[in-house]
mmCIF file of C-alpha atoms in Angstrom:
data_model
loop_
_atom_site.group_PDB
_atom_site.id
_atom_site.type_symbol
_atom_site.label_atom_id
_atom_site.label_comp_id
_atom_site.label_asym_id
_atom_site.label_seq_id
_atom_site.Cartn_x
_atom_site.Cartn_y
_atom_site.Cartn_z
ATOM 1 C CA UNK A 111 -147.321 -20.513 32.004
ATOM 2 C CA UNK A 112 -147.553 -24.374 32.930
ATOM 3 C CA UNK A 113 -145.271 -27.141 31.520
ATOM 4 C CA UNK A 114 -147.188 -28.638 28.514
ATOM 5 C CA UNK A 115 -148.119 -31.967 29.611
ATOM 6 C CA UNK A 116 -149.509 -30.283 32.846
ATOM 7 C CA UNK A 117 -153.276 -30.022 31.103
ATOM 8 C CA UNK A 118 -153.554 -33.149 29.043
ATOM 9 C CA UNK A 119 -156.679 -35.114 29.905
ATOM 10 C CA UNK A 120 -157.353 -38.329 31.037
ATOM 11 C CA UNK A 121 -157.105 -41.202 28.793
ATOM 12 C CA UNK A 122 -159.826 -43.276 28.334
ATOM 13 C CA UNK A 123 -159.453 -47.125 28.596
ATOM 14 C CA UNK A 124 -160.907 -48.989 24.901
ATOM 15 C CA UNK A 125 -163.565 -50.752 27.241
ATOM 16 C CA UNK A 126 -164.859 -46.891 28.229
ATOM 17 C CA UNK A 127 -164.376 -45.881 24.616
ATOM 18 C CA UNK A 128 -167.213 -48.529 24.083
ATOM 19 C CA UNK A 129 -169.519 -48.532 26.150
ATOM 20 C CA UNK A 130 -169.547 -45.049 26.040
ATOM 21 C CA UNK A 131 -170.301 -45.373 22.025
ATOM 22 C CA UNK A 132 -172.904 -48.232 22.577
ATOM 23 C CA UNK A 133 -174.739 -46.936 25.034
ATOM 24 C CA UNK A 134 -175.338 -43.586 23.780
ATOM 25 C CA UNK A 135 -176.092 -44.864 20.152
ATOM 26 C CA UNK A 136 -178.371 -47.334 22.010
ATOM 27 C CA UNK A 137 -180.064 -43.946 23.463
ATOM 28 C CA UNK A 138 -179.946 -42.124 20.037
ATOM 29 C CA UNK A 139 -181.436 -45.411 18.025
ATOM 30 C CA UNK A 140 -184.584 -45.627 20.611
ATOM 31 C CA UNK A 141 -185.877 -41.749 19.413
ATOM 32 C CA UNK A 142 -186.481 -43.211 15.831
ATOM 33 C CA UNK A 143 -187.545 -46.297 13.428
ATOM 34 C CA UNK A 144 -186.490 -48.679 11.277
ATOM 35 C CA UNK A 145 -183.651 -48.531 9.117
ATOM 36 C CA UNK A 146 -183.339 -44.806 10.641
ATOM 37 C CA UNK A 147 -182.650 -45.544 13.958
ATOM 38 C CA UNK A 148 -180.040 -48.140 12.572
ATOM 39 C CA UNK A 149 -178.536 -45.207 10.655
ATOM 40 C CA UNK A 150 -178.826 -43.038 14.189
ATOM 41 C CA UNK A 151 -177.039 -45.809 15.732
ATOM 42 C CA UNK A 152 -174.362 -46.208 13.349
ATOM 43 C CA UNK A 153 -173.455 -42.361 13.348
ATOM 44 C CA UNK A 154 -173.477 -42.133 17.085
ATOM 45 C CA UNK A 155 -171.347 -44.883 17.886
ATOM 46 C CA UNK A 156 -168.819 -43.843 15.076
ATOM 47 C CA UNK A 157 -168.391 -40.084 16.472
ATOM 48 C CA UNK A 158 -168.384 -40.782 20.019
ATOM 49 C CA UNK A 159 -165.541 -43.795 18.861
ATOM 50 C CA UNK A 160 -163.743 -41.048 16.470
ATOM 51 C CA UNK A 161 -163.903 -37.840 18.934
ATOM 52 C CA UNK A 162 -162.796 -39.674 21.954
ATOM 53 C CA UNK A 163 -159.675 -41.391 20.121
ATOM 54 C CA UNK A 164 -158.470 -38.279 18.455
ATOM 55 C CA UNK A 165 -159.167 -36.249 20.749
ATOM 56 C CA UNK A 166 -156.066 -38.300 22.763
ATOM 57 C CA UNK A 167 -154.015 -37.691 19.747
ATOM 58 C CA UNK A 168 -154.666 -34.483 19.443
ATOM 59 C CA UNK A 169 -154.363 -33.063 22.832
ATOM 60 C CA UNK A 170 -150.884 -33.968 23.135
ATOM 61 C CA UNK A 171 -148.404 -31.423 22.197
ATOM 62 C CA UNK A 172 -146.538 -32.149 19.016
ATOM 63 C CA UNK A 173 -143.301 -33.749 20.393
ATOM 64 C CA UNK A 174 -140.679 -32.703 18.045
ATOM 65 C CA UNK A 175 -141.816 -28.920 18.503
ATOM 66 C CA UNK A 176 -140.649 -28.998 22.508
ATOM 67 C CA UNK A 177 -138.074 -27.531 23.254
ATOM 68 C CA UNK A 178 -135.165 -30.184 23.804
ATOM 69 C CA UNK A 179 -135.273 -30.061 27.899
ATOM 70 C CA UNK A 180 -138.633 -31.621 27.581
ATOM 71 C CA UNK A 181 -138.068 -34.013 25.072
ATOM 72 C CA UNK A 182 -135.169 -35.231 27.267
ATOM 73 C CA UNK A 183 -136.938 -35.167 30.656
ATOM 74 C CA UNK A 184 -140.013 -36.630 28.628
ATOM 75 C CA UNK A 185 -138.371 -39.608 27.301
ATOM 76 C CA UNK A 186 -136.426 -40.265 30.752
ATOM 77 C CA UNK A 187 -139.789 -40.420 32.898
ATOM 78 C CA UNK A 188 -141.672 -42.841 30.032
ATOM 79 C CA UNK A 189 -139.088 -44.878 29.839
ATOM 80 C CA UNK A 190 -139.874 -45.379 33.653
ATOM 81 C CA UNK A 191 -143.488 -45.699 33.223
ATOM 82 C CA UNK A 192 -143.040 -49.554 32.037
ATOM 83 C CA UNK A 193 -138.900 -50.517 32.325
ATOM 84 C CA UNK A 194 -139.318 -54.118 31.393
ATOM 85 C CA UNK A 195 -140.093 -52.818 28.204
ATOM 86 C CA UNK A 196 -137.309 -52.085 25.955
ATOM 87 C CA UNK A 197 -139.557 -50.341 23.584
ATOM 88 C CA UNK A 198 -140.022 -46.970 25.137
ATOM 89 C CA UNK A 199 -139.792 -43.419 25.533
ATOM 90 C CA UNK A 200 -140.436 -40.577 23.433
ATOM 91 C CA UNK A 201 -141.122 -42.838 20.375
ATOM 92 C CA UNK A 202 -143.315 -45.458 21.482
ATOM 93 C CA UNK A 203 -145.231 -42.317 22.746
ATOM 94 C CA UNK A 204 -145.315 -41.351 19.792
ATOM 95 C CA UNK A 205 -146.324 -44.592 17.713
ATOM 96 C CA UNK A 206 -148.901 -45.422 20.588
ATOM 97 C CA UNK A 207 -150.539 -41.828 19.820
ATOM 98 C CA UNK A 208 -150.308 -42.278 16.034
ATOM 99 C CA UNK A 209 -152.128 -45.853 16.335
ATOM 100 C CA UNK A 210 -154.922 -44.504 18.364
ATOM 101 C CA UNK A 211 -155.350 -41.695 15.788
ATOM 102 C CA UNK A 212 -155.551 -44.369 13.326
ATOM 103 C CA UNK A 213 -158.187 -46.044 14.716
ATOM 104 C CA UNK A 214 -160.410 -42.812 15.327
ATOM 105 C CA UNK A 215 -159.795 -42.194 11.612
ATOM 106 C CA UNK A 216 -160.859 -46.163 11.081
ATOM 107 C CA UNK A 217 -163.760 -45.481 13.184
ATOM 108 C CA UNK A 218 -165.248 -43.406 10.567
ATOM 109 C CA UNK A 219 -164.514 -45.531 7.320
ATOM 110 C CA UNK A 220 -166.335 -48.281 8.882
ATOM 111 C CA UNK A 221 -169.239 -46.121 9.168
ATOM 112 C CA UNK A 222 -168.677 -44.639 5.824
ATOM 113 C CA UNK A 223 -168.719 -47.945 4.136
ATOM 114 C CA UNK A 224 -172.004 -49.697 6.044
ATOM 115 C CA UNK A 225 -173.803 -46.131 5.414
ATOM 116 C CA UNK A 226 -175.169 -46.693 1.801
ATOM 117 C CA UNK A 227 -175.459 -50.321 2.338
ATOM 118 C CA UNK A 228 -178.179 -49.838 4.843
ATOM 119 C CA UNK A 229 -180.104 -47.269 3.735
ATOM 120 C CA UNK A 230 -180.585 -50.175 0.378
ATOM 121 C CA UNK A 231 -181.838 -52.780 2.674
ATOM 122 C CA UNK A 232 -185.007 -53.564 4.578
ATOM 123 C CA UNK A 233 -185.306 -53.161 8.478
ATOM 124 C CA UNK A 234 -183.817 -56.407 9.274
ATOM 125 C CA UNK A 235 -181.012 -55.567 7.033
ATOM 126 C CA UNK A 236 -180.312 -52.588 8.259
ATOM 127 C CA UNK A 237 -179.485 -53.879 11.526
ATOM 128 C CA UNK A 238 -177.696 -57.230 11.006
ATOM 129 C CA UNK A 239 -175.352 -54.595 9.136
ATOM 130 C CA UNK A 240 -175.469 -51.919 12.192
ATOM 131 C CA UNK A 241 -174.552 -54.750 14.272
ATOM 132 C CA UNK A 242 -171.656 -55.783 12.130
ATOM 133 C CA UNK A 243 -170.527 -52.487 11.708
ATOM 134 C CA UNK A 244 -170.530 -52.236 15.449
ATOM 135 C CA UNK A 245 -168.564 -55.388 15.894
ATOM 136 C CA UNK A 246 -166.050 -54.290 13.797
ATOM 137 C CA UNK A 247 -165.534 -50.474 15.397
ATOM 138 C CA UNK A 248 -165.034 -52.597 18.790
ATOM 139 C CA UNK A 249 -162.452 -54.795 17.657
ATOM 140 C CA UNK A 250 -160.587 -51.423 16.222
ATOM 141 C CA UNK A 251 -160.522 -49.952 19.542
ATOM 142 C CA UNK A 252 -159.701 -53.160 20.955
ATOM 143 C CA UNK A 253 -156.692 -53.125 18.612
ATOM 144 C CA UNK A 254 -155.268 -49.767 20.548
ATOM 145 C CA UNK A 255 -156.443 -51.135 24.068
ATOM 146 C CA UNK A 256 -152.621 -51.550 25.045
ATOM 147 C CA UNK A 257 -152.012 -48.262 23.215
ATOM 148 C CA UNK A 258 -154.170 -46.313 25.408
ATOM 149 C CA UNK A 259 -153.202 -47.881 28.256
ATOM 150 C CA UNK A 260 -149.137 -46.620 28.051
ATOM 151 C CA UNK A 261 -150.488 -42.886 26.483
ATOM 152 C CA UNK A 262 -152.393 -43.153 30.153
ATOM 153 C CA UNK A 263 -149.244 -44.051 32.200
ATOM 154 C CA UNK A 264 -147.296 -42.112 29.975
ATOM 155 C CA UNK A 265 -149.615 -39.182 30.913
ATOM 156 C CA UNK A 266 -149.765 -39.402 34.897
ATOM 157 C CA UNK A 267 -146.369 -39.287 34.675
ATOM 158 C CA UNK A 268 -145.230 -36.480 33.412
ATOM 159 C CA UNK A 269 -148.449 -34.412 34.573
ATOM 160 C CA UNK A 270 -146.745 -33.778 38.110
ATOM 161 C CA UNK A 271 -143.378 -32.590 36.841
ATOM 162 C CA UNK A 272 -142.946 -29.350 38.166
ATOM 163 C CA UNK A 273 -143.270 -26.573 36.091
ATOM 164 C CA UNK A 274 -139.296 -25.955 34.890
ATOM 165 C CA UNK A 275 -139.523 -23.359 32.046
ATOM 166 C CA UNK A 276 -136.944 -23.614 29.636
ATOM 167 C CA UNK A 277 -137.609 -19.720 28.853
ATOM 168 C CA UNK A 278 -136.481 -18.860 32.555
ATOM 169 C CA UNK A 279 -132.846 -18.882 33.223
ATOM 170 C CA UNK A 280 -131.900 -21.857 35.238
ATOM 171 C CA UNK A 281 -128.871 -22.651 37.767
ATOM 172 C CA UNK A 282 -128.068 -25.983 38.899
ATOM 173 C CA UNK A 283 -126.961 -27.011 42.054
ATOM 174 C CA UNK A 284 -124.971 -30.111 41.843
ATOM 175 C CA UNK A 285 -122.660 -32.147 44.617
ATOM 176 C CA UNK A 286 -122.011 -35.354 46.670
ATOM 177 C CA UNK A 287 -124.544 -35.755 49.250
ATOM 178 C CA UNK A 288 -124.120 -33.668 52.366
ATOM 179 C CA UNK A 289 -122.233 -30.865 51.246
ATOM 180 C CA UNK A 290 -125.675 -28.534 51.753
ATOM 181 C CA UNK A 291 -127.008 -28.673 48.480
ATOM 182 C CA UNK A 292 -130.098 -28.484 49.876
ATOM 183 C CA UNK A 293 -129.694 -26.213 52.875
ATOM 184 C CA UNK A 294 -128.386 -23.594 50.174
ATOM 185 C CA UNK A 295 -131.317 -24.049 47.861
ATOM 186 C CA UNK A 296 -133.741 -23.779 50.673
ATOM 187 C CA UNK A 297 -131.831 -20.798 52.503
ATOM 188 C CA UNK A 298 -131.773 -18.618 49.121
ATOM 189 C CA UNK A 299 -135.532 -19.367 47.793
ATOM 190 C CA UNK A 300 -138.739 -17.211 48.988
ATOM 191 C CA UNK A 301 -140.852 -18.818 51.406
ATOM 192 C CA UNK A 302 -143.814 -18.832 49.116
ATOM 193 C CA UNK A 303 -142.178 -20.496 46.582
ATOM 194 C CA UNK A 304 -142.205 -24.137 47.384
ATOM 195 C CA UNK A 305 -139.835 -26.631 46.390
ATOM 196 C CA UNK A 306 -141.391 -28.973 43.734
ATOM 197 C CA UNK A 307 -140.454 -32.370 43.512
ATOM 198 C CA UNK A 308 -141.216 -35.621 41.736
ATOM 199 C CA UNK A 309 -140.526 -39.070 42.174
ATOM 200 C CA UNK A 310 -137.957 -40.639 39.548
ATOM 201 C CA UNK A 311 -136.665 -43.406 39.983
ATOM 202 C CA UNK A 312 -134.050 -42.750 43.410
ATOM 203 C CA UNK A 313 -134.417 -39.378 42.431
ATOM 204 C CA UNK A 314 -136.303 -35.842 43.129
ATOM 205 C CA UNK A 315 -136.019 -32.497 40.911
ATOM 206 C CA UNK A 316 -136.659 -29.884 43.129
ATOM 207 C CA UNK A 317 -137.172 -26.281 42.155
ATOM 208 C CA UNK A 318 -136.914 -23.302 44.085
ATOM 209 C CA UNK A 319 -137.232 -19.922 42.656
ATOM 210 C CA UNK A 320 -135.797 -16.163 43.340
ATOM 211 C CA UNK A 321 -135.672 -12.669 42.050
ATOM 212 C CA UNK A 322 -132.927 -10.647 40.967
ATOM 213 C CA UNK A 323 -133.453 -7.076 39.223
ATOM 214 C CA UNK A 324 -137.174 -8.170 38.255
ATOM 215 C CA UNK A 325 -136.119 -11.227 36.684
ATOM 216 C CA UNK A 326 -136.840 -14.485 37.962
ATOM 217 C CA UNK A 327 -134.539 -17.378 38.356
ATOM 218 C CA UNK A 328 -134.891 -20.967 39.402
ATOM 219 C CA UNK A 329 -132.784 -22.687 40.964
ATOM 220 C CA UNK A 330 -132.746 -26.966 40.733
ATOM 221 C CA UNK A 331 -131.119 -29.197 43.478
ATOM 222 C CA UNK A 332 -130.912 -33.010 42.190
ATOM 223 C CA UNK A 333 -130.666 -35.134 44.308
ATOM 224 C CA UNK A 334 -129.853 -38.477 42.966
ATOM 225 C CA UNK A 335 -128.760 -37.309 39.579
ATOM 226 C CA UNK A 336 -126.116 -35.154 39.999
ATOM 227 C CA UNK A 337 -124.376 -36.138 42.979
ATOM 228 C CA UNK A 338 -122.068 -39.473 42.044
ATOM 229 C CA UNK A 339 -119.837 -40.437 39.283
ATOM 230 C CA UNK A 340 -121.415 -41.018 36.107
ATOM 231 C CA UNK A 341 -120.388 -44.541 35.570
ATOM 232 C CA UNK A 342 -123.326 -44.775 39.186
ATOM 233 C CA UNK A 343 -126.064 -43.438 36.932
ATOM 234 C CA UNK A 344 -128.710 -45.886 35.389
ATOM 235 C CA UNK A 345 -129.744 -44.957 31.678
ATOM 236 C CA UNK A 346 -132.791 -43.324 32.883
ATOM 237 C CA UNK A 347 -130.786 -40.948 35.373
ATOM 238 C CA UNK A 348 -128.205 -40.526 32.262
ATOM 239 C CA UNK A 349 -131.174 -39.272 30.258
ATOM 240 C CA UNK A 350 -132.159 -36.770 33.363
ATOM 241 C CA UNK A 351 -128.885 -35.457 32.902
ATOM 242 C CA UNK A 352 -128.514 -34.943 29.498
ATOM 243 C CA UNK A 353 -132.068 -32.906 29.713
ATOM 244 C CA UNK A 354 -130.226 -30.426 32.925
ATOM 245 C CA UNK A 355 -127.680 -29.984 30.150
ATOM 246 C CA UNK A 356 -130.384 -28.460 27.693
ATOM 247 C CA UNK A 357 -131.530 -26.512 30.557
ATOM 248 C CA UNK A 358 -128.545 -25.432 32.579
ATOM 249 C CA UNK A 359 -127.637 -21.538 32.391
ATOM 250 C CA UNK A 360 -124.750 -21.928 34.889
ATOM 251 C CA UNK A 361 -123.922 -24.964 37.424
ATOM 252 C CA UNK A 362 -122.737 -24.409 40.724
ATOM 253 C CA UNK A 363 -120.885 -27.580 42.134
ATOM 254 C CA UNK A 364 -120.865 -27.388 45.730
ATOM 255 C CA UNK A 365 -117.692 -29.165 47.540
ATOM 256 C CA UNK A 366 -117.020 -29.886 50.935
ATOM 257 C CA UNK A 367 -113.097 -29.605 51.706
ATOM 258 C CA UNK A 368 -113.431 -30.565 55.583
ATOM 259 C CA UNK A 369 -114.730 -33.988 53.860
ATOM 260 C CA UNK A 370 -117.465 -33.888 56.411
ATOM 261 C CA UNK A 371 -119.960 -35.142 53.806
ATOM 262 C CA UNK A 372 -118.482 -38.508 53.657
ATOM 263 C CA UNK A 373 -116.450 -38.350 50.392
ATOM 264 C CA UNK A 374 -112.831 -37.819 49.709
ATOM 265 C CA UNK A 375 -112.186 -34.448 48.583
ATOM 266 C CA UNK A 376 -110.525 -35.908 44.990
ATOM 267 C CA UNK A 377 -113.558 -37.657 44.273
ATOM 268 C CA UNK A 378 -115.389 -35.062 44.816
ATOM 269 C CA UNK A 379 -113.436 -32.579 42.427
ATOM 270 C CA UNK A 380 -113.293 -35.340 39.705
ATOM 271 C CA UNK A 381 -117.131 -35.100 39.342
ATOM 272 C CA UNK A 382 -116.986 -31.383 39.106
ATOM 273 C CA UNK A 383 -114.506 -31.641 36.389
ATOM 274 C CA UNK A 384 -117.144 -34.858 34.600
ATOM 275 C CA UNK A 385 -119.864 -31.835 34.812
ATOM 276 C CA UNK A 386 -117.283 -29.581 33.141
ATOM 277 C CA UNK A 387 -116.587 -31.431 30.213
ATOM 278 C CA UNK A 388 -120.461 -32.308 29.693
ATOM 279 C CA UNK A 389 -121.977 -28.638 30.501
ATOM 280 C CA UNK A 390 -122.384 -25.804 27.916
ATOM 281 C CA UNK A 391 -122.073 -23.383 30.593
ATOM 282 C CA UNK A 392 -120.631 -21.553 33.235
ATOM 283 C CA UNK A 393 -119.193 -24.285 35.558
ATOM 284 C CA UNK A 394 -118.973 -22.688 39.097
ATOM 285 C CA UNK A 395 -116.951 -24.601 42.180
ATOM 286 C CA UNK A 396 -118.367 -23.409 45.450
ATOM 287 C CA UNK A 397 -116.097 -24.338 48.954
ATOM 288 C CA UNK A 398 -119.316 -24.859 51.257
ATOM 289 C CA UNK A 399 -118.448 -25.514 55.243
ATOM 290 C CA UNK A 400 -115.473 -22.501 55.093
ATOM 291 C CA UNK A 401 -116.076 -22.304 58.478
ATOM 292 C CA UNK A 402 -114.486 -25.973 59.174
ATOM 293 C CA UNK A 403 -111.962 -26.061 55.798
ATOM 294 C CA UNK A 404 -111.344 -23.985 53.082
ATOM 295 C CA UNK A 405 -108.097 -26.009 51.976
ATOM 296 C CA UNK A 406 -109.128 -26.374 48.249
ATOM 297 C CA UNK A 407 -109.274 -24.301 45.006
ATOM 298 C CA UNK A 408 -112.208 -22.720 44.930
ATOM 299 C CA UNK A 409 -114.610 -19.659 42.725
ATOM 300 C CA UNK A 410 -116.168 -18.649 46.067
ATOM 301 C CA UNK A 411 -116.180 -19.502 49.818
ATOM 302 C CA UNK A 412 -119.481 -19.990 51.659
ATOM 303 C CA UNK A 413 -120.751 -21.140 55.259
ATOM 304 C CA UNK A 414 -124.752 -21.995 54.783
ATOM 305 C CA UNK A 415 -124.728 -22.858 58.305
ATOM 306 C CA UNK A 416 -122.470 -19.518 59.212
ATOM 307 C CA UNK A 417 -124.541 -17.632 56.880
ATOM 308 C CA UNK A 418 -121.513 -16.980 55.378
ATOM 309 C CA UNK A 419 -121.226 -15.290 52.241
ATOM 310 C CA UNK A 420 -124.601 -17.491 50.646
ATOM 311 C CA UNK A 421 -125.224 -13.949 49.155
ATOM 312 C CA UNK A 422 -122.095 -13.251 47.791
ATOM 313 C CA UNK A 423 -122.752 -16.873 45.960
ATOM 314 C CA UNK A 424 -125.652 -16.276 44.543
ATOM 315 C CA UNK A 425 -124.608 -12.827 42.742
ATOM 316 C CA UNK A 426 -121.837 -14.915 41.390
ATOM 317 C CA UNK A 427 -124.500 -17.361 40.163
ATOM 318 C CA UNK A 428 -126.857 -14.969 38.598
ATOM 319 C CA UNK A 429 -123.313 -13.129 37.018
ATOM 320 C CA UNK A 430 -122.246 -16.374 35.610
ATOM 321 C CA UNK A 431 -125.965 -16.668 33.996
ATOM 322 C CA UNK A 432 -125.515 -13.216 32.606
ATOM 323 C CA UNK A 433 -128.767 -13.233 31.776
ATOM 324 C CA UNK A 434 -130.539 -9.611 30.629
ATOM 325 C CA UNK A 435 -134.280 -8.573 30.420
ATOM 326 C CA UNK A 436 -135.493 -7.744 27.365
ATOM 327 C CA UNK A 437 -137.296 -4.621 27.376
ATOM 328 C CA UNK A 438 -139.628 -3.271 25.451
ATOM 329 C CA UNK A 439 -137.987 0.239 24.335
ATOM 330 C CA UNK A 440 -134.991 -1.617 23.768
ATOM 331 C CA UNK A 441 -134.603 -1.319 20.346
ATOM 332 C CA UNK A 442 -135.634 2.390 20.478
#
C-alpha cells in the first residue's frame, strides 16, 4: 500500500494540452476531405482537449474521503507550494481541479455546438467554423493555464511524502533538539527500513519502522515540528502538527535532565505538558542520558548511548499503543 498521491500523473501545462490537440487533429484531418476532415478535426481536438483535462480531475483522490492525517499533511505542504498566496491549501486544490474539469466538460460543448453547423455548410464553411471552434477550445484551456500549473506544484509536492499509513499504528517521537531523538529512532528501526524524509519548510518527517508480535509499527521523529514551544511554529508547521495529532497512537517526549541538549530542563517539561493537552493519546515522558542525570520525573529511564534500557522503552511504547491484530478466526 502507497500513500494516495504517490501515483498521480504528471500534469500537463495548457500550452501541451494544445498542441497536443492540434497537432493530432491536424494528423487525423489530412486522412480525409472536405467538410469530413473538418468534422475529423473537430472531434480529435475536442477528445484529446476533454481526456487530458479530466483525466487531471479525475486521477486525484476525492479529498474529503482521506482520512483526516492526509487532509492535514495535504493542506500543510500546498500551502507551501506557493506562500505568497493567501489562497491555498486543500481548497484551492480543490477549486483548481474543479475548474479544469470544467473546461474538459466545455471542451466538448464547443464541439457539440459547431457539429451540426458544419456538416450544413460547404467546404469553406466547414472550416472557417473548425477554425473558430478551435480558437475557442484554446482560449478554454487557456482559462485553466494557472489552474494546471498549482494542481502540478501541488502534485510534486506531496508525491515524495513518505508513505505514513494511517491504518498502521504510529508513535511519535517528540523533544528539544539534542536529547537523541534521532539516535533512538535510528537505534530501534531495522536496517532495511530506511528513514524517509521530506523537505518542509525547516522541517523533515522521518519514518522508521519495526516489528512487534507480527505487527508493524512506525515510528516518526520530527524534527522541526515538534521540538520548540508552539508559539515558535509558523502556520504551516501548526498545520503539520495538527495532522501528527490525527495520526499519533502514543507520543513519547524525550527529555534530557543533565540539560546537555542546550535547554533548561523547565522548558523542556512545559512542551511535554503543551503536547499533553493537544494529544488524544498516550503521552509518554522518557529521561534519555540516565547515565549523566536522572534528576526528573520520569515514565522510563533510558541511555541510547549506554544502550540502556532503549528496549525496555520501546515495550512501553508499543504497551501504551495497545494496539491488537485482528485475526481472522477471531470472531469464531
Amino acid at each position: 500500500m502507497s500513500h494516495p498521491f504517490e501515483n498521480l500523473p504528471t500534469t500537463p501545462t495548457a500550452e501541451e494540452v494544445i498542441d497536443q490537440a492540434f497537432s493530432r487533429a491536424t494528423r487525423a484531418g489530412g486522412a480525409k476531405d472536405g467538410v469530413e476532415a473538418q468534422q475529423s478535426m473537430l472531434m480529435t481536438a475536442s477528445n484529446i482537449i476533454s481526456d487530458n483535462l479530466q483525466n487531471v480531475a479525475q486521477s486525484w483522490p476525492t479529498i474529503d474521503d482521506l482520512d483526516p492525517f492526509y487532509v492535514e499533511l495535504a493542506d500543510a505542504v500546498i500551502s507551501e507550494t506557493d506562500p505568497a498566496d493567501d489562497d491555498d491549501g486543500i481548497d484551492a486544490l480543490k477549486q483548481h481541479l474543479s475548474e479544469i474539469s470544467w473546461a474538459g466538460r466545455k471542451a466538448k460543448e464547443i464541439r457539440q455546438e459547431y457539429e451540426g453547423r458544419l456538416v450544413r455548410g460547404d467546404k469553406d464553411t466547414a472550416r472557417k467554423l473548425r477554425k473558430q471552434a478551435f480558437a475557442r477550445m484554446a482560449d478554454v484551456v487557456e482559462e485553466v493555464e494557472d489552474d494546471l500549473v498549482a494542481v502540478s506544484k501541488a502534485r510534486d509536492a506531496l508525491k515524495v511524502l513518505p508513505d505514513i499509513r494511517p491504518d498502521e499504528p504510529a508513535i511519535v517521537v517528540a523533544g528539544y533538539p539534542n536529547v537523541g531523538k534521532s539516535s533512538f529512532v535510528n537505534r530501534v528501526t531495522r536496517a532495511d527500513n530506511k528513514i524517509a524524509s521530506y523537505p518542509f519548510t525547516t522541517t523533515q518527517i522521518r519514518v522508521g519502522h519495526f516489528e512487534d508480535q507480527r505487527i508493524r509499527y512506525q515510528l516518526v521523529d520530527t524534527p522541526g515540528l515538534l521540538d520548540r514551544p508552539p508559539e515558535d511554529r509558523n502556520e504551516i508547521e501548526s498545520q503539520a502538527v495538527s495532522a501528527l495529532e490525527h495520526l499519533a497512537d502514543a507520543v513519547l517526549v524525550l527529555v534530557d535532565p543533565s540539560e546537555e541538549c542546550g535547554y533548561p530542563l523547565a522548558q523542556q517539561l512545559d512542551l511535554r505538558d503543551d503536547i499533553e493537552s493537544r494529544f488524544d493519546a498516550p503521552v509518554l515522558t522518557i529521561a534519555n542520558k540516565s547515565d549523566r542525570s536522572t534528576d526528573v520525573e520520569a515514565d522510563h529511564y533510558m541511555s541510547v548511548t549506554e544502550d540502556d534500557n532503549v528496549d525496555g522503552v520501546l515495550q512501553a511504547a508499543v504497551d501504551a499503543v495497545g494496539y491488537e491484530l485482528e485475526l481472522p478466526f477471531d470472531d469464531e
